[in-house]
Short mmCIF file of C-alpha atoms in Angstrom, two decimals:
data_model
loop_
_atom_site.label_atom_id
_atom_site.label_comp_id
_atom_site.label_asym_id
_atom_site.label_seq_id
_atom_site.Cartn_x
_atom_site.Cartn_y
_atom_site.Cartn_z
CA MET A 208 0.00 0.00 0.00
CA ALA A 209 1.39 3.40 -0.88
CA ALA A 210 2.22 5.64 2.06
CA SER A 211 -0.04 8.63 2.56
CA THR A 212 0.76 11.93 4.18
CA ASP A 213 -0.65 12.69 7.62
CA PRO A 214 -2.19 16.18 7.56
CA SER A 215 -1.32 16.68 11.23
CA SER A 216 2.39 16.21 10.64
CA GLY A 217 2.90 17.11 6.99
CA ARG A 218 5.35 14.22 6.69
CA LYS A 219 5.29 11.09 4.64
CA PRO A 220 5.60 7.95 6.79
CA GLN A 221 8.42 5.63 5.94
CA THR A 222 7.99 2.32 4.16
CA GLY A 223 10.31 -0.51 3.30
CA GLN A 224 11.61 1.39 0.28
CA ASP A 225 13.02 4.07 2.59
CA PHE A 226 15.66 1.60 3.81
CA ALA A 227 18.34 -0.33 1.99
CA ASP A 228 17.25 -3.93 1.72
CA ILE A 229 20.63 -5.26 2.70
CA ASP A 230 21.29 -6.47 6.28
CA ALA A 231 24.66 -7.05 7.87
CA ASP A 232 25.35 -10.53 9.18
CA ARG A 233 25.18 -9.08 12.67
CA ALA A 234 23.69 -5.77 13.71
CA GLU A 235 26.11 -3.69 15.69
CA GLY A 236 25.39 -1.09 18.35
CA ALA A 237 26.80 0.11 21.64
CA SER A 238 23.76 -0.89 23.71
CA ILE A 239 23.08 -4.45 22.59
CA ASP A 240 23.89 -7.53 24.68
CA PRO A 241 25.30 -10.24 22.35
CA ALA A 242 24.36 -13.04 24.76
CA ASP A 243 20.70 -12.04 24.77
CA VAL A 244 20.69 -11.62 20.99
CA ALA A 245 22.07 -15.15 20.64
CA ARG A 246 19.49 -16.54 23.06
CA PHE A 247 16.53 -15.15 21.14
CA SER A 248 18.10 -16.00 17.78
CA ALA A 249 18.19 -19.66 18.79
CA GLN A 250 14.40 -19.58 19.26
CA ALA A 251 13.61 -17.51 16.16
CA ALA A 252 11.62 -20.19 14.34
CA GLU A 253 9.22 -20.52 17.29
CA TRP A 254 7.98 -16.92 17.55
CA TRP A 255 4.59 -17.69 16.01
CA ASP A 256 3.99 -20.94 17.91
CA ALA A 257 1.32 -19.93 20.43
CA ARG A 258 2.22 -22.96 22.56
CA GLY A 259 5.99 -22.59 22.25
CA PRO A 260 8.59 -20.54 24.16
CA PHE A 261 6.81 -17.30 23.31
CA ALA A 262 3.37 -18.43 24.49
CA PRO A 263 3.42 -15.84 27.34
CA LEU A 264 3.84 -13.05 24.80
CA HIS A 265 0.89 -14.35 22.79
CA ARG A 266 -1.26 -14.18 25.94
CA PHE A 267 0.20 -10.78 26.83
CA ASN A 268 -0.32 -9.28 23.38
CA PRO A 269 -4.02 -8.28 23.62
CA ALA A 270 -3.33 -6.10 26.67
CA ARG A 271 -0.28 -4.50 25.04
CA LEU A 272 -2.16 -3.84 21.80
CA SER A 273 -5.11 -2.26 23.61
CA PHE A 274 -2.81 0.00 25.60
CA ILE A 275 -0.90 1.15 22.51
CA ARG A 276 -4.06 1.63 20.44
CA ASP A 277 -5.80 3.72 23.09
CA HIS A 278 -2.85 5.96 23.96
CA VAL A 279 -1.93 6.60 20.33
CA ALA A 280 -5.57 7.30 19.48
CA ASP A 281 -5.73 9.87 22.28
CA ARG A 282 -2.47 11.45 21.17
CA PHE A 283 -3.42 11.83 17.51
CA LEU A 284 -7.20 12.24 17.95
CA ARG A 285 -8.02 9.08 15.99
CA ASP A 286 -11.06 6.84 16.28
CA PRO A 287 -9.65 3.40 17.12
CA ALA A 288 -12.87 1.72 16.02
CA LYS A 289 -12.31 2.71 12.41
CA ARG A 290 -10.67 0.43 9.88
CA GLU A 291 -6.97 1.33 9.51
CA ALA A 292 -7.53 4.07 12.07
CA PHE A 293 -3.87 5.08 12.09
CA ALA A 294 -3.26 5.42 8.35
CA GLY A 295 -0.81 8.21 7.64
CA LEU A 296 1.16 7.67 10.85
CA SER A 297 4.63 6.12 10.94
CA LEU A 298 5.72 3.65 13.60
CA ILE A 299 8.95 1.87 14.49
CA ASP A 300 8.99 -1.29 16.62
CA ILE A 301 12.44 -1.55 18.22
CA GLY A 302 13.45 -5.08 19.22
CA CYS A 303 10.56 -6.49 17.19
CA GLY A 304 11.44 -10.17 17.55
CA GLY A 305 9.29 -12.25 15.23
CA GLY A 306 6.79 -9.47 14.55
CA LEU A 307 4.08 -10.19 17.13
CA ILE A 308 3.43 -6.45 17.54
CA ALA A 309 4.52 -5.19 14.12
CA GLU A 310 1.87 -7.17 12.23
CA PRO A 311 -1.20 -5.96 14.18
CA MET A 312 0.20 -2.41 14.04
CA ARG A 313 0.35 -2.65 10.25
CA ARG A 314 -3.23 -3.92 10.18
CA MET A 315 -4.27 -0.85 12.19
CA GLY A 316 -2.97 1.30 9.34
CA PHE A 317 0.48 2.40 10.51
CA ALA A 318 3.40 2.48 8.07
CA VAL A 319 5.58 0.09 10.08
CA THR A 320 9.33 -0.19 10.33
CA ALA A 321 10.55 -2.98 12.62
CA ILE A 322 14.13 -3.66 13.68
CA ASP A 323 15.88 -6.33 15.70
CA ALA A 324 19.54 -7.05 16.40
CA SER A 325 18.98 -10.70 15.45
CA SER A 326 18.97 -11.44 11.73
CA GLU A 327 17.33 -14.80 12.54
CA ASN A 328 14.39 -13.02 14.18
CA ILE A 329 14.08 -10.69 11.20
CA GLY A 330 14.10 -13.63 8.80
CA THR A 331 11.22 -15.24 10.69
CA ALA A 332 9.30 -11.97 10.87
CA ARG A 333 9.73 -11.24 7.15
CA ALA A 334 8.59 -14.70 6.13
CA HIS A 335 5.49 -14.57 8.32
CA ALA A 336 4.54 -11.07 7.16
CA ALA A 337 4.91 -12.17 3.52
CA GLU A 338 2.54 -15.07 4.19
CA GLN A 339 0.01 -12.58 5.58
CA GLY A 340 0.44 -10.13 2.71
CA LEU A 341 1.70 -7.36 4.99
CA ASP A 342 4.23 -4.78 3.81
CA ILE A 343 6.43 -4.17 6.85
CA ALA A 344 9.93 -2.72 6.60
CA TYR A 345 11.87 -5.32 8.57
CA ARG A 346 15.56 -4.87 9.13
CA ALA A 347 18.35 -6.47 11.19
CA ALA A 348 19.72 -3.36 12.86
CA THR A 349 20.16 -1.61 16.18
CA VAL A 350 18.58 1.67 17.17
CA GLU A 351 22.02 3.29 17.00
CA GLN A 352 22.36 2.26 13.36
CA VAL A 353 18.91 3.57 12.50
CA GLU A 354 19.63 6.89 14.20
CA ALA A 355 23.07 7.21 12.56
CA GLU A 356 21.51 6.71 9.12
CA GLY A 357 19.10 9.57 9.73
CA ALA A 358 15.99 7.41 9.54
CA GLY A 359 12.75 8.78 10.92
CA PRO A 360 11.53 10.54 12.83
CA PHE A 361 8.52 8.37 13.63
CA ASP A 362 5.14 9.33 15.03
CA VAL A 363 5.16 6.27 17.29
CA VAL A 364 8.20 4.53 18.76
CA LEU A 365 7.63 1.20 20.54
CA VAL A 366 10.19 -0.22 22.98
CA LEU A 367 8.46 -3.33 24.33
CA GLU A 368 10.10 -5.90 26.62
CA ILE A 369 13.55 -5.09 25.28
CA ILE A 370 15.19 -2.54 27.59
CA GLU A 371 15.79 -5.23 30.23
CA HIS A 372 17.86 -7.15 27.68
CA VAL A 373 20.30 -4.43 26.58
CA ALA A 374 23.77 -3.73 27.96
CA ASP A 375 23.35 0.04 28.30
CA PRO A 376 19.68 0.87 29.03
CA GLU A 377 20.12 4.63 29.27
CA SER A 378 22.04 4.99 26.02
CA PHE A 379 19.55 2.69 24.32
CA LEU A 380 16.44 4.48 25.60
CA ARG A 381 17.75 7.94 24.84
CA ALA A 382 18.54 6.85 21.27
CA CYS A 383 14.99 5.52 20.98
CA SER A 384 13.56 8.83 22.21
CA ARG A 385 15.51 10.75 19.58
CA LEU A 386 13.59 8.87 16.88
CA VAL A 387 10.27 10.35 18.09
CA ALA A 388 8.84 12.99 15.78
CA PRO A 389 7.63 16.33 17.17
CA GLY A 390 4.20 15.67 18.59
CA GLY A 391 4.94 11.93 18.65
CA ILE A 392 4.82 9.29 21.34
CA LEU A 393 7.23 6.73 22.80
CA ILE A 394 5.83 3.69 24.61
CA VAL A 395 8.04 1.52 26.82
CA ALA A 396 7.06 -1.82 28.35
CA THR A 397 9.31 -3.64 30.80
CA LEU A 398 9.60 -5.35 34.19
CA ASN A 399 9.98 -3.56 37.52
CA ARG A 400 12.91 -4.43 39.77
CA THR A 401 11.06 -5.35 42.95
CA LEU A 402 10.98 -8.35 45.26
CA LYS A 403 7.56 -9.16 43.81
CA SER A 404 8.98 -9.23 40.27
CA LEU A 405 11.86 -11.42 41.45
CA ALA A 406 9.34 -13.91 42.84
CA LEU A 407 6.81 -13.76 39.99
CA GLY A 408 8.61 -12.38 36.93
CA LYS A 409 11.77 -14.43 37.39
CA VAL A 410 11.47 -17.43 39.73
CA ALA A 411 7.82 -18.37 39.11
CA ALA A 412 7.78 -17.55 35.39
CA GLU A 413 11.02 -19.40 34.59
CA TYR A 414 11.32 -22.21 37.14
CA ILE A 415 7.82 -23.00 38.45
CA LEU A 416 5.28 -22.16 35.74
CA ARG A 417 7.86 -22.64 32.96
CA TRP A 418 6.30 -19.78 31.00
CA VAL A 419 9.70 -18.86 29.54
CA PRO A 420 12.99 -20.79 29.35
CA ALA A 421 15.22 -20.58 32.41
CA GLY A 422 17.72 -17.77 32.05
CA THR A 423 15.52 -15.59 29.84
CA HIS A 424 15.70 -12.72 32.31
CA ASP A 425 18.29 -11.29 34.66
CA TRP A 426 16.39 -9.68 37.54
CA ARG A 427 19.26 -7.26 38.10
CA GLN A 428 18.53 -5.80 34.66
CA PHE A 429 14.86 -5.09 35.44
CA VAL A 430 14.21 -1.33 35.38
CA LYS A 431 12.30 0.78 37.89
CA PRO A 432 9.88 3.45 36.58
CA ASP A 433 11.86 6.24 38.24
CA GLU A 434 14.98 5.01 36.46
CA ILE A 435 13.21 5.37 33.12
CA ARG A 436 12.22 8.92 34.10
CA MET A 437 15.84 9.65 34.98
CA MET A 438 17.15 8.15 31.72
CA LEU A 439 14.83 10.42 29.74
CA SER A 440 15.25 13.51 31.91
CA ALA A 441 17.74 15.11 29.50
CA GLU A 442 15.53 14.46 26.46
CA PRO A 443 12.72 16.82 25.33
CA VAL A 444 9.90 14.48 26.31
CA ALA A 445 7.21 14.43 28.98
CA VAL A 446 7.00 11.07 30.76
CA SER A 447 3.87 9.57 32.32
CA GLY A 448 3.21 6.30 34.11
CA PRO A 449 3.80 3.69 35.25
CA TYR A 450 0.74 1.87 33.98
CA GLY A 451 0.66 -1.61 35.47
CA LEU A 452 -0.30 -4.79 33.64
CA VAL A 453 -1.39 -7.80 35.68
CA TYR A 454 -2.27 -11.39 34.90
CA SER A 455 -5.42 -13.10 36.20
CA PRO A 456 -5.05 -16.89 36.42
CA LEU A 457 -8.85 -17.21 36.69
CA SER A 458 -9.53 -15.58 33.33
CA ASP A 459 -6.09 -16.36 31.83
CA ARG A 460 -5.97 -12.73 30.72
CA TRP A 461 -3.77 -9.68 31.17
CA SER A 462 -5.29 -6.28 31.93
CA GLU A 463 -4.25 -2.74 32.89
CA SER A 464 -3.95 -2.17 36.62
CA ALA A 465 -2.68 0.26 39.25
CA ASP A 466 -0.26 -2.48 40.29
CA ALA A 467 3.04 -1.82 38.50
CA ASP A 468 5.19 -3.99 40.77
CA VAL A 469 5.93 -6.53 38.02
CA ASN A 470 4.92 -5.60 34.45
CA TYR A 471 4.33 -1.98 33.53
CA MET A 472 4.34 0.51 30.66
CA MET A 473 5.55 4.11 30.42
CA VAL A 474 4.60 6.81 27.92
CA ALA A 475 6.77 9.70 26.75
CA THR A 476 5.47 12.42 24.45
CA LYS A 477 7.38 15.05 22.51
CA ALA A 478 5.92 18.55 22.28
#
C-alpha cells in the first residue's frame, strides 16, 4: 500500500523502500547484549507458535495492543474503532522479535518499520509477514544504526520488553527517544525491579510455571519506573506512568492495573 501523508504532521511515513534492503550478518550497536541476541536468535523459528517458548507473549499481546491503540488514538485524535484508524502515521517497533506487535500495528494502518539485532528473528518476521500479505519494513539493525543513518523521525516509537535485555539501558532508551517525531509518542514496556517481580517475573515464570525458558531474564537488569524517568530527563519528552499490567489466572488474561510492581508501561510524548 502506498504511504499517505498525515495532515497533522505534513510528513510522509516511511515504508520498506526508505531503507536499503541489505542487512549485515550481525547488527552492531553500543547498547546491545550479544548473549541475549544469541538466546533469542536460537528460538527464532518458534515466535509464532502460540504454545511454544513465546506463548506468554501471545497471551500478553491483547493487553499490550489495547494499551498502545488507546494511547496513540488519544495522542493523535483518531477513532480506534475505524478500519486502519492510524493510516498516515509512521511507527517503528524496536526489538521487534518475530513481529508479534509489528503485524497488528500494520493492520491498524500504521506504516511500520521494525528492527531487531537478530537477523534470525528478522528472517522469521519477514517470512510470516509475507505469508500474511503485509508490507512491513523489517531490518536487522540496532537503534544506534537507524539513528546514525538519519531514519525517521517516527510518530510512534515502541520499545516493548527489550530494555531489560540491553547492555546500556540509558544509552539505548535515549537513542529511541531521539527517533520520536515532534508531537509523537514513545511507549516503553518492561519489568519492575522489585521483590515481587523477582518472585513472579523471574522465579515463578522461569522455574515453576515454565512460561519462559530458564535464564531468559536477569532480575538485576529489570528497570524501575523512576529510572526510566531519569534516563529520559535530559531528552525533550514528557513522561507519564507507570501503567501496570497484571495477569489473572482465573480468566487467563492480562489487563491494565494500578499495580506496577511486576509488568508496567511508560509513555513519553514530545511537544
